[in-house]
Amino acid sequence: LVARRALAPPPATGEWRTASAALSKSVDYSVFSAAVGSIYTDDDQVRLFRAVRSPDRPWLTPDDLSKLVWAVADTHTGLDFLKDPASEEFRLAYVESVVARILWGLSGFGTHRVTLQQWRRSQITEVLFQLDHESDINVITHFFSYNHFYVMWCLFSELDEDDDSELSKHDVERYGSHWLFPGVV
């Protein structure tokens, strides 16, 4: 799917001796790759981060994350029902919600970028690898759960009285039967 492992595992200890002996005679690409590649390989998190981000920036933007989430939405079997043309509104809302969840979970409020350090501290890479092996999207609750999205969607729709897809101050004040203090809103 999205997070396939790109490089083979590093060579076993015995292969170093073979690589060293071969380097003293001639350099074959496979020997060179086995010897040097294992020293300079990035881990899965770094490779995935670099694959997702635009090459002109050292961080991820919402657009970069959106492409990643669209790839998941297009390929994960647990989201096949969203491919129905009648579900396009839900599909778009799902992608936007997951991007917002990833941004919030990795970089916090008000930041529209994710650094490599934030990416590495998160579980996003592991979650993407888990998605490769799990057909039920709801089993993996971090970021991509459709059930979580649907609860948010229903609550949002309930609060958005005028159906403009934006929550006004008045709409937010109604959340939880008006239990939010006006200063919070």
CSV table of C-alpha atoms in Angstrom, one decimal:
chain,number,residue,atom,x,y,z
A,1,LEU,CA,0.0,0.0,0.0
A,2,VAL,CA,1.5,3.3,1.0
A,3,ALA,CA,4.2,2.2,3.4
A,4,ARG,CA,5.9,-0.7,1.7
A,5,ARG,CA,9.5,-1.3,2.8
A,6,ALA,CA,11.8,0.0,0.1
A,7,LEU,CA,15.2,-1.4,1.2
A,8,ALA,CA,16.3,-4.9,2.0
A,9,PRO,CA,17.4,-5.6,5.6
A,10,PRO,CA,21.1,-5.0,6.3
A,11,PRO,CA,23.5,-7.9,5.6
A,12,ALA,CA,24.2,-10.5,8.3
A,13,THR,CA,27.6,-10.2,10.1
A,14,GLY,CA,29.2,-12.9,7.9
A,15,GLU,CA,28.4,-11.0,4.7
A,16,TRP,CA,30.7,-8.2,5.8
A,17,ARG,CA,33.7,-10.5,5.4
A,18,THR,CA,32.5,-11.4,2.0
A,19,ALA,CA,32.0,-7.8,1.0
A,20,SER,CA,35.4,-6.8,2.4
A,21,ALA,CA,37.1,-9.6,0.4
A,22,ALA,CA,35.3,-8.7,-2.8
A,23,LEU,CA,36.1,-5.0,-2.4
A,24,SER,CA,39.8,-5.8,-2.4
A,25,LYS,CA,39.5,-7.4,-5.9
A,26,SER,CA,36.7,-5.7,-7.8
A,27,VAL,CA,33.5,-3.8,-6.9
A,28,ASP,CA,30.3,-5.4,-7.9
A,29,TYR,CA,27.2,-3.3,-7.3
A,30,SER,CA,25.4,-5.9,-5.2
A,31,VAL,CA,28.5,-6.3,-3.0
A,32,PHE,CA,28.9,-2.5,-2.7
A,33,SER,CA,25.2,-2.1,-1.9
A,34,ALA,CA,25.3,-4.8,0.7
A,35,ALA,CA,28.3,-3.3,2.4
A,36,VAL,CA,27.7,0.4,2.1
A,37,GLY,CA,23.9,0.4,2.0
A,38,SER,CA,23.6,-1.2,5.4
A,39,ILE,CA,25.7,1.6,6.9
A,40,TYR,CA,23.9,4.5,5.3
A,41,THR,CA,20.3,3.3,5.3
A,42,ASP,CA,17.6,5.5,6.7
A,43,ASP,CA,15.0,3.9,8.8
A,44,ASP,CA,11.4,3.4,7.6
A,45,GLN,CA,10.2,6.6,9.2
A,46,VAL,CA,12.7,8.8,7.4
A,47,ARG,CA,12.2,7.1,4.0
A,48,LEU,CA,8.4,7.4,4.3
A,49,PHE,CA,8.7,11.0,5.5
A,50,ARG,CA,10.9,11.9,2.5
A,51,ALA,CA,8.5,10.0,0.1
A,52,VAL,CA,5.5,12.0,1.3
A,53,ARG,CA,6.9,15.5,1.5
A,54,SER,CA,7.5,17.8,-1.4
A,55,PRO,CA,11.2,17.9,-2.3
A,56,ASP,CA,11.4,21.7,-2.0
A,57,ARG,CA,10.6,21.7,1.8
A,58,PRO,CA,12.1,20.1,4.9
A,59,TRP,CA,8.7,19.5,6.4
A,60,LEU,CA,5.3,18.1,5.5
A,61,THR,CA,2.4,20.4,4.7
A,62,PRO,CA,-1.4,19.7,4.8
A,63,ASP,CA,-1.2,19.2,1.0
A,64,ASP,CA,1.5,16.5,1.4
A,65,LEU,CA,-0.5,14.8,4.1
A,66,SER,CA,-3.6,15.0,1.9
A,67,LYS,CA,-1.9,13.1,-0.9
A,68,LEU,CA,-1.0,10.4,1.6
A,69,VAL,CA,-4.5,10.2,3.0
A,70,TRP,CA,-6.0,10.1,-0.5
A,71,ALA,CA,-3.7,7.2,-1.3
A,72,VAL,CA,-5.0,5.4,1.8
A,73,ALA,CA,-8.6,6.2,0.9
A,74,ASP,CA,-8.1,5.0,-2.7
A,75,THR,CA,-6.4,1.7,-1.8
A,76,HIS,CA,-7.5,0.4,1.6
A,77,THR,CA,-10.2,-2.3,1.3
A,78,GLY,CA,-11.9,-1.0,4.5
A,79,LEU,CA,-12.7,2.2,2.6
A,80,ASP,CA,-14.0,0.7,-0.6
A,81,PHE,CA,-17.5,1.9,0.2
A,82,LEU,CA,-16.3,5.5,-0.1
A,83,LYS,CA,-15.6,4.9,-3.8
A,84,ASP,CA,-19.3,5.0,-4.6
A,85,PRO,CA,-20.0,8.4,-6.4
A,86,ALA,CA,-22.8,9.0,-3.9
A,87,SER,CA,-20.3,8.9,-1.1
A,88,GLU,CA,-17.9,11.6,-2.6
A,89,GLU,CA,-18.9,14.1,0.1
A,90,PHE,CA,-18.0,11.7,2.9
A,91,ARG,CA,-14.8,10.7,1.2
A,92,LEU,CA,-13.7,14.3,0.9
A,93,ALA,CA,-14.7,15.0,4.5
A,94,TYR,CA,-12.9,11.8,5.6
A,95,VAL,CA,-9.6,12.9,4.0
A,96,GLU,CA,-9.9,16.4,5.4
A,97,SER,CA,-10.6,15.0,8.9
A,98,VAL,CA,-7.8,12.5,8.8
A,99,VAL,CA,-5.3,15.2,7.7
A,100,ALA,CA,-6.5,17.4,10.6
A,101,ARG,CA,-6.1,14.5,13.0
A,102,ILE,CA,-2.6,13.9,11.8
A,103,LEU,CA,-1.6,17.6,12.0
A,104,TRP,CA,-3.1,17.9,15.5
A,105,GLY,CA,-1.6,14.6,16.7
A,106,LEU,CA,1.9,15.3,15.3
A,107,SER,CA,2.4,19.1,15.5
A,108,GLY,CA,-0.3,20.5,17.8
A,109,PHE,CA,-2.7,23.4,17.4
A,110,GLY,CA,-2.1,26.2,14.9
A,111,THR,CA,0.9,24.6,13.1
A,112,HIS,CA,0.4,23.6,9.5
A,113,ARG,CA,3.6,21.7,9.1
A,114,VAL,CA,5.1,18.5,10.4
A,115,THR,CA,8.8,18.2,10.9
A,116,LEU,CA,10.9,15.0,10.6
A,117,GLN,CA,11.4,15.1,14.4
A,118,GLN,CA,7.6,15.3,15.0
A,119,TRP,CA,7.1,12.5,12.5
A,120,ARG,CA,9.7,10.3,14.2
A,121,ARG,CA,8.2,10.8,17.6
A,122,SER,CA,4.7,9.8,16.4
A,123,GLN,CA,3.3,6.4,15.6
A,124,ILE,CA,2.2,7.4,12.0
A,125,THR,CA,4.7,5.1,10.3
A,126,GLU,CA,3.7,2.1,12.3
A,127,VAL,CA,0.0,2.9,11.7
A,128,LEU,CA,0.6,3.0,8.0
A,129,PHE,CA,2.4,-0.4,8.1
A,130,GLN,CA,-0.5,-1.8,10.1
A,131,LEU,CA,-2.9,-0.6,7.5
A,132,ASP,CA,-1.1,-2.8,4.9
A,133,HIS,CA,-2.0,-5.9,6.9
A,134,GLU,CA,-5.4,-5.0,8.4
A,135,SER,CA,-8.5,-5.1,6.1
A,136,ASP,CA,-10.8,-3.4,8.8
A,137,ILE,CA,-9.8,0.3,8.9
A,138,ASN,CA,-11.5,0.6,12.3
A,139,VAL,CA,-9.3,-1.8,14.1
A,140,ILE,CA,-6.4,0.7,13.9
A,141,THR,CA,-7.8,3.6,15.9
A,142,HIS,CA,-4.9,6.1,15.3
A,143,PHE,CA,-5.8,8.7,12.7
A,144,PHE,CA,-7.5,6.6,10.0
A,145,SER,CA,-10.5,5.0,11.8
A,146,TYR,CA,-13.7,5.6,9.8
A,147,ASN,CA,-15.8,5.1,13.0
A,148,HIS,CA,-14.0,8.0,14.6
A,149,PHE,CA,-14.5,10.2,11.5
A,150,TYR,CA,-18.2,9.3,11.4
A,151,VAL,CA,-18.8,10.3,15.0
A,152,MET,CA,-17.1,13.7,14.3
A,153,TRP,CA,-19.1,14.1,11.1
A,154,CYS,CA,-22.4,13.5,12.8
A,155,LEU,CA,-21.5,15.9,15.6
A,156,PHE,CA,-20.4,18.5,13.2
A,157,SER,CA,-23.5,18.1,11.1
A,158,GLU,CA,-25.7,18.4,14.2
A,159,LEU,CA,-24.0,21.6,15.2
A,160,ASP,CA,-24.0,23.2,11.7
A,161,GLU,CA,-27.6,24.4,11.7
A,162,ASP,CA,-27.3,26.4,8.4
A,163,ASP,CA,-25.4,23.6,6.5
A,164,ASP,CA,-22.7,25.9,5.3
A,165,SER,CA,-20.0,23.5,6.4
A,166,GLU,CA,-18.6,26.0,8.9
A,167,LEU,CA,-19.3,26.3,12.6
A,168,SER,CA,-20.1,29.8,13.8
A,169,LYS,CA,-19.6,31.0,17.4
A,170,HIS,CA,-23.3,30.3,18.0
A,171,ASP,CA,-23.0,26.8,16.6
A,172,VAL,CA,-20.1,26.0,18.9
A,173,GLU,CA,-21.9,27.5,21.9
A,174,ARG,CA,-24.6,24.9,21.5
A,175,TYR,CA,-22.1,22.0,21.9
A,176,GLY,CA,-22.9,19.8,24.9
A,177,SER,CA,-26.2,21.7,25.6
A,178,HIS,CA,-24.4,25.0,26.1
A,179,TRP,CA,-22.0,23.8,28.7
A,180,LEU,CA,-19.0,25.6,27.1
A,181,PHE,CA,-18.2,29.0,28.7
A,182,PRO,CA,-18.5,31.9,26.3
A,183,GLY,CA,-14.8,32.8,26.9
A,184,VAL,CA,-13.8,29.3,25.7
A,185,VAL,CA,-15.7,29.7,22.5
